[in-house]
CSV table of C-alpha atoms in Angstrom, one decimal:
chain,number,residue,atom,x,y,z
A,120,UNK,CA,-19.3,-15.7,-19.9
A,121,UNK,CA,-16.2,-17.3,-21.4
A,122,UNK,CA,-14.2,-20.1,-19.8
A,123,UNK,CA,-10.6,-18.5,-19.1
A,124,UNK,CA,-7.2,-20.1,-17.8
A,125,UNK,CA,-3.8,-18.9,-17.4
A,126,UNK,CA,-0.6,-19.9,-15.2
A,127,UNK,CA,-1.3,-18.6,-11.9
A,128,UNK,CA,2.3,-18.9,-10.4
A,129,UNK,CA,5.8,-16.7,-11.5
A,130,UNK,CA,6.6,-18.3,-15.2
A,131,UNK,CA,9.8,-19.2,-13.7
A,132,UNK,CA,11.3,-22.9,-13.3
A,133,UNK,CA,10.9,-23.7,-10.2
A,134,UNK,CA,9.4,-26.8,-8.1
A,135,UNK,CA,5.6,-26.0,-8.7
A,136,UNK,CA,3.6,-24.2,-11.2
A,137,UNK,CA,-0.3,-23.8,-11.5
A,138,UNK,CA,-2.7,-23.4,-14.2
A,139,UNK,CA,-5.8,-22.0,-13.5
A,140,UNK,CA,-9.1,-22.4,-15.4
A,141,UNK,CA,-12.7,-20.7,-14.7
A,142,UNK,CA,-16.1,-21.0,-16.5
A,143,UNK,CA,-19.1,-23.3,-17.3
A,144,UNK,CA,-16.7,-25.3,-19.3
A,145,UNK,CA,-14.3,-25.8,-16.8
A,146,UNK,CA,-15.4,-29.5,-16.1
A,147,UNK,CA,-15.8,-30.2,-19.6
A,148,UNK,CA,-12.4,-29.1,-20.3
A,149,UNK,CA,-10.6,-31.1,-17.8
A,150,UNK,CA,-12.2,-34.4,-19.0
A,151,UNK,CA,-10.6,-33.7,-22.0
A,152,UNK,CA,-7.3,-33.2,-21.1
A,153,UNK,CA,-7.2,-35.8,-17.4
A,154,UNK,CA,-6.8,-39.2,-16.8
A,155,UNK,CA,-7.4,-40.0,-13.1
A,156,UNK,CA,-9.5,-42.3,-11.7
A,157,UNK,CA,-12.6,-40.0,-11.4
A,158,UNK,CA,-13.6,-37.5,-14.5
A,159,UNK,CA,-12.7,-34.4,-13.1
A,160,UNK,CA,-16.6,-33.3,-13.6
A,161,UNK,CA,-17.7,-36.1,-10.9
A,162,UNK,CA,-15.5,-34.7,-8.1
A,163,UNK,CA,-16.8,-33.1,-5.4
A,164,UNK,CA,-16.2,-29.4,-4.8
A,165,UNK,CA,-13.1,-28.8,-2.4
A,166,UNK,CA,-11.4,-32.3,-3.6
A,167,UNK,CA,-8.3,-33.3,-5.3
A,168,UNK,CA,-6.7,-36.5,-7.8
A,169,UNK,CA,-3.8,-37.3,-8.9
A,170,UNK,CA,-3.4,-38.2,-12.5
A,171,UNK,CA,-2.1,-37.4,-15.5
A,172,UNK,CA,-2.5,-34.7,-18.2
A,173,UNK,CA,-3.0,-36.1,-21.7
A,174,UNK,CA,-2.6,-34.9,-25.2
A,175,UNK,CA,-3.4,-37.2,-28.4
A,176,UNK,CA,-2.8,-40.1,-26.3
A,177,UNK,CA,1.0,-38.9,-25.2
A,178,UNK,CA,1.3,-38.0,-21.4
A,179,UNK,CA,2.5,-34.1,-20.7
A,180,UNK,CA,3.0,-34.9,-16.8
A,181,UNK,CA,1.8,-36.2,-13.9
A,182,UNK,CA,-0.5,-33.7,-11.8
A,183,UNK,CA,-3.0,-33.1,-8.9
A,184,UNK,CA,-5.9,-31.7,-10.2
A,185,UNK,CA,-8.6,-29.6,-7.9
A,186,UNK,CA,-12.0,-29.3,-8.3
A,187,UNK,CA,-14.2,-26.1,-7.1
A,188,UNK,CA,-17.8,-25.9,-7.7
A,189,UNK,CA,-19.7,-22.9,-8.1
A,190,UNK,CA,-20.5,-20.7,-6.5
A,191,UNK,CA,-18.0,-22.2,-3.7
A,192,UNK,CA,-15.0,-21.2,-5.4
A,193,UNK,CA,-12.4,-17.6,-5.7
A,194,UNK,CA,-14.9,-16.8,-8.9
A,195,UNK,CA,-18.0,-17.8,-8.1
A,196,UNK,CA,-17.7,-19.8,-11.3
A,197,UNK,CA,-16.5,-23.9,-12.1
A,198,UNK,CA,-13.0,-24.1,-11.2
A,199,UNK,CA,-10.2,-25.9,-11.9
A,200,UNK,CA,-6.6,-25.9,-10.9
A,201,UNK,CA,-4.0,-28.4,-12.1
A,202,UNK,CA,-0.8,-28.4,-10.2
A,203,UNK,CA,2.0,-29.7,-12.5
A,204,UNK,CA,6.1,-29.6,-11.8
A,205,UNK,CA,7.4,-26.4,-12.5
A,206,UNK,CA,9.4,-26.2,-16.1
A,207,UNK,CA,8.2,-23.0,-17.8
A,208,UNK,CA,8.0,-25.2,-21.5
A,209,UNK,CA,5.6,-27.5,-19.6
A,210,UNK,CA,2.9,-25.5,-17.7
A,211,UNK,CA,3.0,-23.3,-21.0
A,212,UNK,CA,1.9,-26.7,-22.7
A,213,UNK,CA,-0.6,-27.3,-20.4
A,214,UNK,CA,-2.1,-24.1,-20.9
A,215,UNK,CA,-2.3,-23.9,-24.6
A,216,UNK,CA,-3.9,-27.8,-24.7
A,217,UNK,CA,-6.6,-26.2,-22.4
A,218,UNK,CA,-6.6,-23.2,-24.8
A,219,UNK,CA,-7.1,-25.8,-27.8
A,220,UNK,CA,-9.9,-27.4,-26.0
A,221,UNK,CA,-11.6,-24.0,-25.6
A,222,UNK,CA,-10.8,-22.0,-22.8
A,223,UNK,CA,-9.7,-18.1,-23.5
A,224,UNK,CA,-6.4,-16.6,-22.4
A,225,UNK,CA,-7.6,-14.3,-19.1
A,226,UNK,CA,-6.3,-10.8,-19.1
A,227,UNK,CA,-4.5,-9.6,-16.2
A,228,UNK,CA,-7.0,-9.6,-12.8
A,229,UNK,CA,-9.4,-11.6,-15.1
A,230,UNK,CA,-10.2,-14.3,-11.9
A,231,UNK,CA,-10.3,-11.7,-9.5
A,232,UNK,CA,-12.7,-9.1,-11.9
A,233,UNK,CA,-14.9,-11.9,-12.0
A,234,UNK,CA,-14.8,-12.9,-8.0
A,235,UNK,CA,-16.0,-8.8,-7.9
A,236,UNK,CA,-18.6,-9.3,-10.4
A,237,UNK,CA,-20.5,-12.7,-9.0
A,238,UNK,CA,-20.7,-10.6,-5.7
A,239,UNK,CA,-17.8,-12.2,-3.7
A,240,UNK,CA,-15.5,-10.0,-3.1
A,241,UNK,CA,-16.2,-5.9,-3.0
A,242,UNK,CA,-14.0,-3.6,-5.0
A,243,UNK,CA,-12.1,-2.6,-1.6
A,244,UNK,CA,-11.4,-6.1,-0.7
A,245,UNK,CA,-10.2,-7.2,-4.6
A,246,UNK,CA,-7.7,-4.0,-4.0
A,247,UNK,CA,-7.0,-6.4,-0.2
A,248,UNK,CA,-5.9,-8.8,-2.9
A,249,UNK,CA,-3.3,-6.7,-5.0
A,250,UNK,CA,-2.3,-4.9,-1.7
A,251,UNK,CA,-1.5,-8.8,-0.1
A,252,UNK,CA,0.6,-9.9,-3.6
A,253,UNK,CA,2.2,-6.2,-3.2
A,254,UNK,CA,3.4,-6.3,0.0
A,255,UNK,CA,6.8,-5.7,1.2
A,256,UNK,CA,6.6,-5.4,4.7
A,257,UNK,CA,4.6,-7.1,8.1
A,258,UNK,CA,2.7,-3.7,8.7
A,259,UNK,CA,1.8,-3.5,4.2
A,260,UNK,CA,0.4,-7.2,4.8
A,261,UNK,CA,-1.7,-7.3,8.1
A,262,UNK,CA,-3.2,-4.0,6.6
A,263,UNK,CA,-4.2,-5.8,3.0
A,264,UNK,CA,-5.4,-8.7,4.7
A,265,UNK,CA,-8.0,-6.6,6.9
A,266,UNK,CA,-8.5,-4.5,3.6
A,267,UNK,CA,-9.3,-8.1,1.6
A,268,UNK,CA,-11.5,-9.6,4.6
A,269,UNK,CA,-13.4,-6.4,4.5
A,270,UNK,CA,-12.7,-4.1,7.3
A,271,UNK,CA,-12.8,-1.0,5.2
A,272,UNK,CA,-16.1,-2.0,3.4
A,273,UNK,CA,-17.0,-2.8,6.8
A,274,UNK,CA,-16.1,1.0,7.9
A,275,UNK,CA,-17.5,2.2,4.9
A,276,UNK,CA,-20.7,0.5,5.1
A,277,UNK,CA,-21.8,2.1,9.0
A,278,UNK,CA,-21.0,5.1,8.0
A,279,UNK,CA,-22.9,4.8,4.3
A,280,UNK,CA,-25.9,3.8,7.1
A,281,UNK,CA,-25.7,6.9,8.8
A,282,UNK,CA,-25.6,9.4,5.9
A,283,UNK,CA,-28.9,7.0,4.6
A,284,UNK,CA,-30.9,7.3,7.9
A,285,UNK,CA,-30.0,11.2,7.6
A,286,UNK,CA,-30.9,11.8,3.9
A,287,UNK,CA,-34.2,9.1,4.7
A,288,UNK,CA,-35.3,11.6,7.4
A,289,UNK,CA,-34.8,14.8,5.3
A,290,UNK,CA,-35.9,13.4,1.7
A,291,UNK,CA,-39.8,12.5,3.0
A,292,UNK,CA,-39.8,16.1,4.2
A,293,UNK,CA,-38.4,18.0,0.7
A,294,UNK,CA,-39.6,15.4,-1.6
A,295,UNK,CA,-43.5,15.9,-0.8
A,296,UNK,CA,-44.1,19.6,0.8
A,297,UNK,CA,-47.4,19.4,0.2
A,298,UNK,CA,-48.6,16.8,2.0
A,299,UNK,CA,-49.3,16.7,6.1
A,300,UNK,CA,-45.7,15.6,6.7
A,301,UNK,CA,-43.9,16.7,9.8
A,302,UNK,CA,-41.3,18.8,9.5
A,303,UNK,CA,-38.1,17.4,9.3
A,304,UNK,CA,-36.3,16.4,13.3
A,305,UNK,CA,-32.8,18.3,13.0
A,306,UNK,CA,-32.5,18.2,16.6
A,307,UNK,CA,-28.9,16.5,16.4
A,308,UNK,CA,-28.7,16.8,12.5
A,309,UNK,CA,-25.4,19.4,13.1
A,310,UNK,CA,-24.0,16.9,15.6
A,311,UNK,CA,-24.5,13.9,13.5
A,312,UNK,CA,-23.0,15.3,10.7
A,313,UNK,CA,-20.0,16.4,12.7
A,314,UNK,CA,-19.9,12.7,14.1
A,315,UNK,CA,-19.6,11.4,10.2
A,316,UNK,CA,-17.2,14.2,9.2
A,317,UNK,CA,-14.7,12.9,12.5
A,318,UNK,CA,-15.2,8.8,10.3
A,319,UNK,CA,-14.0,10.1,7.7
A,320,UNK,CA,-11.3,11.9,8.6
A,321,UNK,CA,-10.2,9.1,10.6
A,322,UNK,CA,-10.3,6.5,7.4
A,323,UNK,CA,-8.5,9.8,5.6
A,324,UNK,CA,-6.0,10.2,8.2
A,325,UNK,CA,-4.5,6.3,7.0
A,326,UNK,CA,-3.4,7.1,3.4
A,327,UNK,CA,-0.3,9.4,4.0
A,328,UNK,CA,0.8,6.4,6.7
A,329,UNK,CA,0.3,3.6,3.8
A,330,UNK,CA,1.8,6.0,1.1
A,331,UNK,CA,5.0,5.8,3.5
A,332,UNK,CA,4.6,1.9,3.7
A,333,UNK,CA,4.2,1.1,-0.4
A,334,UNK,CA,6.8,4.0,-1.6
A,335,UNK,CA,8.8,4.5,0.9
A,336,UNK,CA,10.7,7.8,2.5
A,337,UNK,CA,13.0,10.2,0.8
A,338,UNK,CA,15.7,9.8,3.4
A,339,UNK,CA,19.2,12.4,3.5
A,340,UNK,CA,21.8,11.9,5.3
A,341,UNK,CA,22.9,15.5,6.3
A,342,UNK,CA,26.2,16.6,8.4
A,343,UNK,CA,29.2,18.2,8.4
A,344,UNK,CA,32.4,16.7,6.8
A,345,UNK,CA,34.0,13.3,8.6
A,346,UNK,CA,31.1,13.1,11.1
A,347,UNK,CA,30.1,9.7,9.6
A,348,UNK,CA,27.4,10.3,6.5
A,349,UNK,CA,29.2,7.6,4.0
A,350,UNK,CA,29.8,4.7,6.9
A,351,UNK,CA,26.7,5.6,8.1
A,352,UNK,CA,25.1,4.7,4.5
A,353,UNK,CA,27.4,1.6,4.1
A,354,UNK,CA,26.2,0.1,7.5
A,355,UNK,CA,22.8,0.5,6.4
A,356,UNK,CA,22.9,-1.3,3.2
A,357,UNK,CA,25.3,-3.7,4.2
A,358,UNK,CA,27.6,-3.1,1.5
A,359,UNK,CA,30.0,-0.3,0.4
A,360,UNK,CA,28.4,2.0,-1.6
A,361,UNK,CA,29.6,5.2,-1.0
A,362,UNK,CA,33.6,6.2,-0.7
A,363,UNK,CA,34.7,6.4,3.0
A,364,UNK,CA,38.2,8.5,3.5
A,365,UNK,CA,39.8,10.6,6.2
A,366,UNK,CA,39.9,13.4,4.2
A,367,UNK,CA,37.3,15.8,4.4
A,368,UNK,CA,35.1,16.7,1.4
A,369,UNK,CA,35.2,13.6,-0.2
A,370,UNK,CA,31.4,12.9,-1.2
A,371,UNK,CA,30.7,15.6,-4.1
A,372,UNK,CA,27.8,14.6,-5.5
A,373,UNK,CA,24.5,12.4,-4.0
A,374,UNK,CA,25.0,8.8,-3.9
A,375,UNK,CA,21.2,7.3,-3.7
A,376,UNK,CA,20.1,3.6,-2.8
A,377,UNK,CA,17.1,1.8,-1.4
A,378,UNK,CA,17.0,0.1,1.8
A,379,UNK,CA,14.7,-1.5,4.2
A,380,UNK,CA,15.2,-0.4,7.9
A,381,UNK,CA,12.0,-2.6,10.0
A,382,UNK,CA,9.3,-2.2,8.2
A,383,UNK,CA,10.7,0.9,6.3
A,384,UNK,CA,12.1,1.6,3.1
A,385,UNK,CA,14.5,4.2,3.2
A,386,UNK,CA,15.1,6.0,-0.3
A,387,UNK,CA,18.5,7.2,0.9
A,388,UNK,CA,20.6,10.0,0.0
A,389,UNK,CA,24.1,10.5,1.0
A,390,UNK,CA,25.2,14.3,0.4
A,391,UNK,CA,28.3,16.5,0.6
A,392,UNK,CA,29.4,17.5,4.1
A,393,UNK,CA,27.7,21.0,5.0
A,394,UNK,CA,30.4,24.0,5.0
A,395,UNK,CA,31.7,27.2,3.9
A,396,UNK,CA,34.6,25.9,1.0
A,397,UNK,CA,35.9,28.0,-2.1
A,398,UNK,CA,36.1,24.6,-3.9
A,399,UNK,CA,33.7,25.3,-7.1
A,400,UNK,CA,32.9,21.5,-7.3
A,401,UNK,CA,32.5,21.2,-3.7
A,402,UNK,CA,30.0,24.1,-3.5
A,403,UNK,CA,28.0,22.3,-6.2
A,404,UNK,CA,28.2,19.2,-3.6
A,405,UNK,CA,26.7,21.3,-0.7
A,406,UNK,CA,23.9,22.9,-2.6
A,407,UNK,CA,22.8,20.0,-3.7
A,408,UNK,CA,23.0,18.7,0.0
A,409,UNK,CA,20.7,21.9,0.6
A,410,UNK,CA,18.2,20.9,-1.9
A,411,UNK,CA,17.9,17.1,-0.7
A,412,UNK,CA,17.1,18.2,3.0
A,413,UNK,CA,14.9,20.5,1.9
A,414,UNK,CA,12.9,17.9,-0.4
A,415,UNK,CA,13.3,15.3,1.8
A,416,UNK,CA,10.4,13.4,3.8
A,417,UNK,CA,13.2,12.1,6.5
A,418,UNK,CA,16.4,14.1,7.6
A,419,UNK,CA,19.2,11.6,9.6
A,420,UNK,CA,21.1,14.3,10.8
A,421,UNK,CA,24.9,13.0,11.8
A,422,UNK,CA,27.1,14.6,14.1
A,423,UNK,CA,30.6,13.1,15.6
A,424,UNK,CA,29.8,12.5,19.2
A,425,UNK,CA,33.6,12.6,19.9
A,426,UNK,CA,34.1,16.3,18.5
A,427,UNK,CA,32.5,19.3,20.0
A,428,UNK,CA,29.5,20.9,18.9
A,429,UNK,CA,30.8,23.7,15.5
A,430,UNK,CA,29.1,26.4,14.3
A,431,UNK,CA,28.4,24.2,11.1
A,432,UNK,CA,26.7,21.8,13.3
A,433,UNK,CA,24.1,24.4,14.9
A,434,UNK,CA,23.6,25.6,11.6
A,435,UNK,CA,22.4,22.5,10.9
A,436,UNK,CA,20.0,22.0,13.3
A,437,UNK,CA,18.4,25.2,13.0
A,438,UNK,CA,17.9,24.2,9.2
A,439,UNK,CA,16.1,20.8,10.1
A,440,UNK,CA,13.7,21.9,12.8
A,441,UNK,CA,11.0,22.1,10.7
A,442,UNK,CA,11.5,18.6,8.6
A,443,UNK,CA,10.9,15.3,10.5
A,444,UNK,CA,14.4,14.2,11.6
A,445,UNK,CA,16.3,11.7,13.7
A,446,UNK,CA,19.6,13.3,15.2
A,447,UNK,CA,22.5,10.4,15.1
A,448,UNK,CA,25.3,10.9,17.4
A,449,UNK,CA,27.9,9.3,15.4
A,450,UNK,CA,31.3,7.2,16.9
A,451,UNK,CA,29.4,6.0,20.3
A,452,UNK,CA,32.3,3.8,20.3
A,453,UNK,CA,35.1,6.7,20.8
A,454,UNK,CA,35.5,9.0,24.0
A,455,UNK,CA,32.3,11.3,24.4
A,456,UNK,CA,33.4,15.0,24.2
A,457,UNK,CA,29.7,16.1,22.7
A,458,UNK,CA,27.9,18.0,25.2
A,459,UNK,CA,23.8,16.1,24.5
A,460,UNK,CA,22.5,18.5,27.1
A,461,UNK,CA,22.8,21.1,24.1
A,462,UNK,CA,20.4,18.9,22.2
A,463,UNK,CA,16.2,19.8,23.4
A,464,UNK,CA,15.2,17.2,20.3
A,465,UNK,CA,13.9,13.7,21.3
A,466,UNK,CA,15.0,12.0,18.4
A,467,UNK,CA,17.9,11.1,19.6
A,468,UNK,CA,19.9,8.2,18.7
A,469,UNK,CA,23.5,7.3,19.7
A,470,UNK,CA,24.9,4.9,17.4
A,471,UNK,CA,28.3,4.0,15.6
A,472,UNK,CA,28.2,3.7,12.0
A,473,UNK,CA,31.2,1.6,12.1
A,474,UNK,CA,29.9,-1.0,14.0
A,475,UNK,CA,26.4,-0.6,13.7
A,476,UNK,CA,25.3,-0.4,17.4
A,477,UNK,CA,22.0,1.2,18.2
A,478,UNK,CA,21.1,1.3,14.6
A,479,UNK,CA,18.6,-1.8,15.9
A,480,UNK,CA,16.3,1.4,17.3
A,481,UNK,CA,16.5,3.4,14.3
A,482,UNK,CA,13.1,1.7,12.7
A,483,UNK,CA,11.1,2.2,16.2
A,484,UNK,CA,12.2,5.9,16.0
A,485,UNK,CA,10.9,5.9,12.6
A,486,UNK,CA,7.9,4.4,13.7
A,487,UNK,CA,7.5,6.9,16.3
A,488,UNK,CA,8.3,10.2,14.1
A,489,UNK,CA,5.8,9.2,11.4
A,490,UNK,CA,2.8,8.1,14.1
A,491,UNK,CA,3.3,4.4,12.9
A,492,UNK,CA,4.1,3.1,16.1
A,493,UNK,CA,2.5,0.1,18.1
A,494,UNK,CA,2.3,-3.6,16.9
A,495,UNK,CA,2.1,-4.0,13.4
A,496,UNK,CA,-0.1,-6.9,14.2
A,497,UNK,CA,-2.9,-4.5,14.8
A,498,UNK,CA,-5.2,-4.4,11.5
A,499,UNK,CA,-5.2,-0.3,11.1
A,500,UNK,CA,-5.8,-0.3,7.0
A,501,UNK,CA,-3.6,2.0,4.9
A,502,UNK,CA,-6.2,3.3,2.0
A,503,UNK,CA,-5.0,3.6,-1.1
A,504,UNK,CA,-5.0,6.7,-3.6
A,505,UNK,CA,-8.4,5.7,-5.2
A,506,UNK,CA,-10.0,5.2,-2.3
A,507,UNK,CA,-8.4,8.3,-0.3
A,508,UNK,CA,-10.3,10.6,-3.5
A,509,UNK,CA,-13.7,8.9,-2.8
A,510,UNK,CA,-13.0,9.2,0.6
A,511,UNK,CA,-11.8,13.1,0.3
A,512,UNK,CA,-14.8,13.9,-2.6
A,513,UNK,CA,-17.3,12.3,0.7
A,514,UNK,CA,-15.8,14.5,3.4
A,515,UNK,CA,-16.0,17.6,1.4
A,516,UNK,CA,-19.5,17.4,0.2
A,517,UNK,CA,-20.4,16.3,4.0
A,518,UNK,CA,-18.8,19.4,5.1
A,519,UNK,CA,-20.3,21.5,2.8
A,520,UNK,CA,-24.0,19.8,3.9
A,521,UNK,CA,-22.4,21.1,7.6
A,522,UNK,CA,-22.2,24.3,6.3
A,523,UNK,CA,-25.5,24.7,4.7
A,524,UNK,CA,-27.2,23.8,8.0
A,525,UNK,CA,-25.4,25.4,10.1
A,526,UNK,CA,-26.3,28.9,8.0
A,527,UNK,CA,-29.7,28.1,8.1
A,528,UNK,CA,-30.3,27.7,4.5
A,529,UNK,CA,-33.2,24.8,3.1
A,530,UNK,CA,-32.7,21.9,4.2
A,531,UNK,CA,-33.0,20.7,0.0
A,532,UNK,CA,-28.9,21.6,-0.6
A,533,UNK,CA,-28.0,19.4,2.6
A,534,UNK,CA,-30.0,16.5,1.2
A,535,UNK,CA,-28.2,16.9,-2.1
A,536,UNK,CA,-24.8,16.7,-0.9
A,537,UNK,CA,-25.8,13.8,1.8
A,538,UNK,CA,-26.6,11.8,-1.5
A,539,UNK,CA,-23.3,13.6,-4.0
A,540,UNK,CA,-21.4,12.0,-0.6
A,541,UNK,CA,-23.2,9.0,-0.6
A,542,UNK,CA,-22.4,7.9,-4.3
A,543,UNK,CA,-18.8,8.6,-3.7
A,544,UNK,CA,-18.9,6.3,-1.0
A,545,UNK,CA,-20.8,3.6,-3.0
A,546,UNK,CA,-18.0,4.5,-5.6
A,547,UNK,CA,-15.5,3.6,-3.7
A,548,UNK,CA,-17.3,-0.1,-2.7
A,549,UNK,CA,-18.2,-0.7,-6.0
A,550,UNK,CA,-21.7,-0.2,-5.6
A,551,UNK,CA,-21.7,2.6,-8.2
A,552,UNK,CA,-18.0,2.2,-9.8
A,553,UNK,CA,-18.0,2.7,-13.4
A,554,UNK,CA,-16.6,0.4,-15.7
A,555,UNK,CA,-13.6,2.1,-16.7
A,556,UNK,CA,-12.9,2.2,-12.6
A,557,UNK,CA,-13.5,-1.3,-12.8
A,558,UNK,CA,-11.3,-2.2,-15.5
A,559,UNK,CA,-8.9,0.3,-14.4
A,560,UNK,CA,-8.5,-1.1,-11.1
A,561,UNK,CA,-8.1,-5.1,-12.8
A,562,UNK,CA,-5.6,-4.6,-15.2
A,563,UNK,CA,-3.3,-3.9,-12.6
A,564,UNK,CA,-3.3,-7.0,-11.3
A,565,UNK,CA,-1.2,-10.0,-13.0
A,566,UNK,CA,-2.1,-12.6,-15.3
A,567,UNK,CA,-3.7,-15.2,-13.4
A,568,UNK,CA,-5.1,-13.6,-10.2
């Protein structure tokens, strides 16, 4: 396999950059291009040097240079790293006078493709290492580092076991009928599959919860006129963004921005105020108000805490019962004249948009609403959509095994779809992934990694 190297760090000036090399000529390489005062091919694995890269006898910069043997390394392979200061003309020298002395430009996931292919790192725990260089939150990154240390090949792997020791115990039976074998023990074989059906729904259960994390929640802010919608959206961005007035009617269309909240990112929508008006351009506001609470993953409902309950406002909740939704008594800071006793919802926040107080508990609510809540030190690992359709294609063809035995047909169509669900779980490992899956799965990754 080709020696490859690229520059492992942003190409950005900065204080630092990194070039990265990996291959049988690695070694060979750096002798060529390193003046220290060991040859970079006598180091010992794990060790560093300062020196100084050379080229035609002219010095490009002073460096530390690593050293990591194979198979001890990220690759598996000879690697090298060369640490150099951080000017984007300079590691880009660096790089093509390793290039001259033949290394290869990698392609994008190159280092880690080939950590995946010497065996040390699954496929699940390579998509750890894109989920870790992805992540935007505490929650995304305590889940991609349990995902890149191998907690879901771990999970995967106990419950591949199981299905084996099932399909092992029917297969002797079906594959020789002829022989003196005993007939297959199904004693707890309905049980047992039920057992592997719960696992998998479990592991399933995790991707709507990570989608949520990595895309974040189509968020509208829905209420009457004046209750506090735009302030409400200013406060949480920390900026004015939408047009706050006294007069009512004075958001028309959607104003839409992206925020974090905790460990959240809101995709927020700030509508028209909900009422009857005979202003045409109005009317378009509110129906398109309509349409974002209908297609929205996350309703903040506002209402002015310091007003009583209208007809406008009970019309609104009766439209948001069935969306998840946090109810937001606006102006906590004026006189109370709401009656909250009207209110049988739990999502209850009183806050002042103005101000910003109690907005602090609006990411634990979130938490709450969406079943994220707890610690977000604790490891639970948000599957991604690849694995969620190996994981899904497993379930159903376990089910349908269920279904077979529990009708009493031959035991030969349960053993086929034990093994259809165990290649979709060695799929999803890597065990059995195609190339194109493979490569698929690589070239999202950046140059360098």
């Amino acid at each position: 396999m080709s020696t490859i190297a690229a520059i492992s760090t942003p190409v950005y000036q900065g204080g630092l950059a990194v070039i990265r090399m990996s291959g049988e000529d690695s070694f060979r390489i750096a002798d060529n291009i390193f003046v220290g005062k060991t040859a970079p091919s006598e180091m010992a694995g794990y060790t560093c040097q300062y020196g100084k890269i050379v080229r035609r006898g002219r010095t490009l910069d002073d460096v530390i240079l690593t050293v990591f043997r194979a198979p001890h390394s990220y690759t598996g392979e000879d690697t090298v790293e060369i640490s150099c200061h951080g000017g984007v003309y300079l590691a880009r020298e660096i790089l093509k006078l390793i290039i001259e002395n033949g290394a290869e430009p990698a392609p994008a996931g190159e280092f880690t493709k080939r950590a995946f292919l010497s065996g040390k790192l699954s496929l699940t725990q390579a998509e750890g290492v894109l989920d870790i260089i992805s992540a935007n939150g505490e929650r995304e990154l305590v889940s991609a580092r349990a995902m890149r240390e191998g907690n879901l090949s771990k999970n995967i792997h106990a419950v591949a076991e199981d299905m084996i020791k099932i399909s092992g115990n029917l297969a002797a039976w079906s594959d020789y009928p002829d022989e003196d074998i005993p007939d297959a023990d199904t004693t707890h074989l309905g049980t047992d599959l039920s057992e592997i059906i719960n696992r998998l729904e479990h592991i399933l259960n995790s991707y709507d919860k990570g989608k949520i994390l990595r895309q974040g929640i189509d968020t509208a802010i829905i209420g009457r006129p004046n209750v506090g919608k735009s302030t409400l959206m200013n406060q949480l961005l920390g900026y004015r963004r939408s047009i706050v007035t006294e007069n009512a009617g004075t958001t028309r269309d959607v104003i839409e921005e992206s925020v974090r909240v905790g460990d959240f990112v809101l995709k927020l929508s700030d509508t028209a105020g909900i009422r009857d008006t005979e202003d045409p351009i109005e009317c378009i506001g509110v129906d398109l108000a309509t349409q974002k609470l209908e297609n929205s993953e996350l309703v903040l409902a506002v209402f002015d805490s310091s007003e009583e309950l209208t007809d406008t406002d009970r019309e609104i909740l009766d439209r948001i019962k069935s969306k998840p939704h946090i109810l937001l008594l606006n102006k906590s800071d004026l006189p109370e004249k709401l009656d909250s006793k009207y209110f049988s919802d739990e999502n209850i926040l009183s806050v002042s948009a103005e101000t910003g107080s109690g907005l602090e508990k609006l990411p634990e609510m979130i938490a709450d609403l969406f079943k994220l809540g707890g610690s977000s030190d604790t490891a639970e690992i948000y599957i991604n959509e690849r694995q969620r359709s190996q994981v899904s294609k497993a379930l159903d063809y376990v089910r349908l095994a269920l279904t077979e035995y529990q009708s009493g047909i031959t035991l030969d169509a349960v053993t086929v779809y034990m093994d259809e669900a165990l290649n979709a779980l060695l799929e999803l490992t890597g065990e059995r992934a195609t190339e194109a899956v493979v490569n698929n799965l690589f070239e999202r990754f950046c140059v360098g990694k």
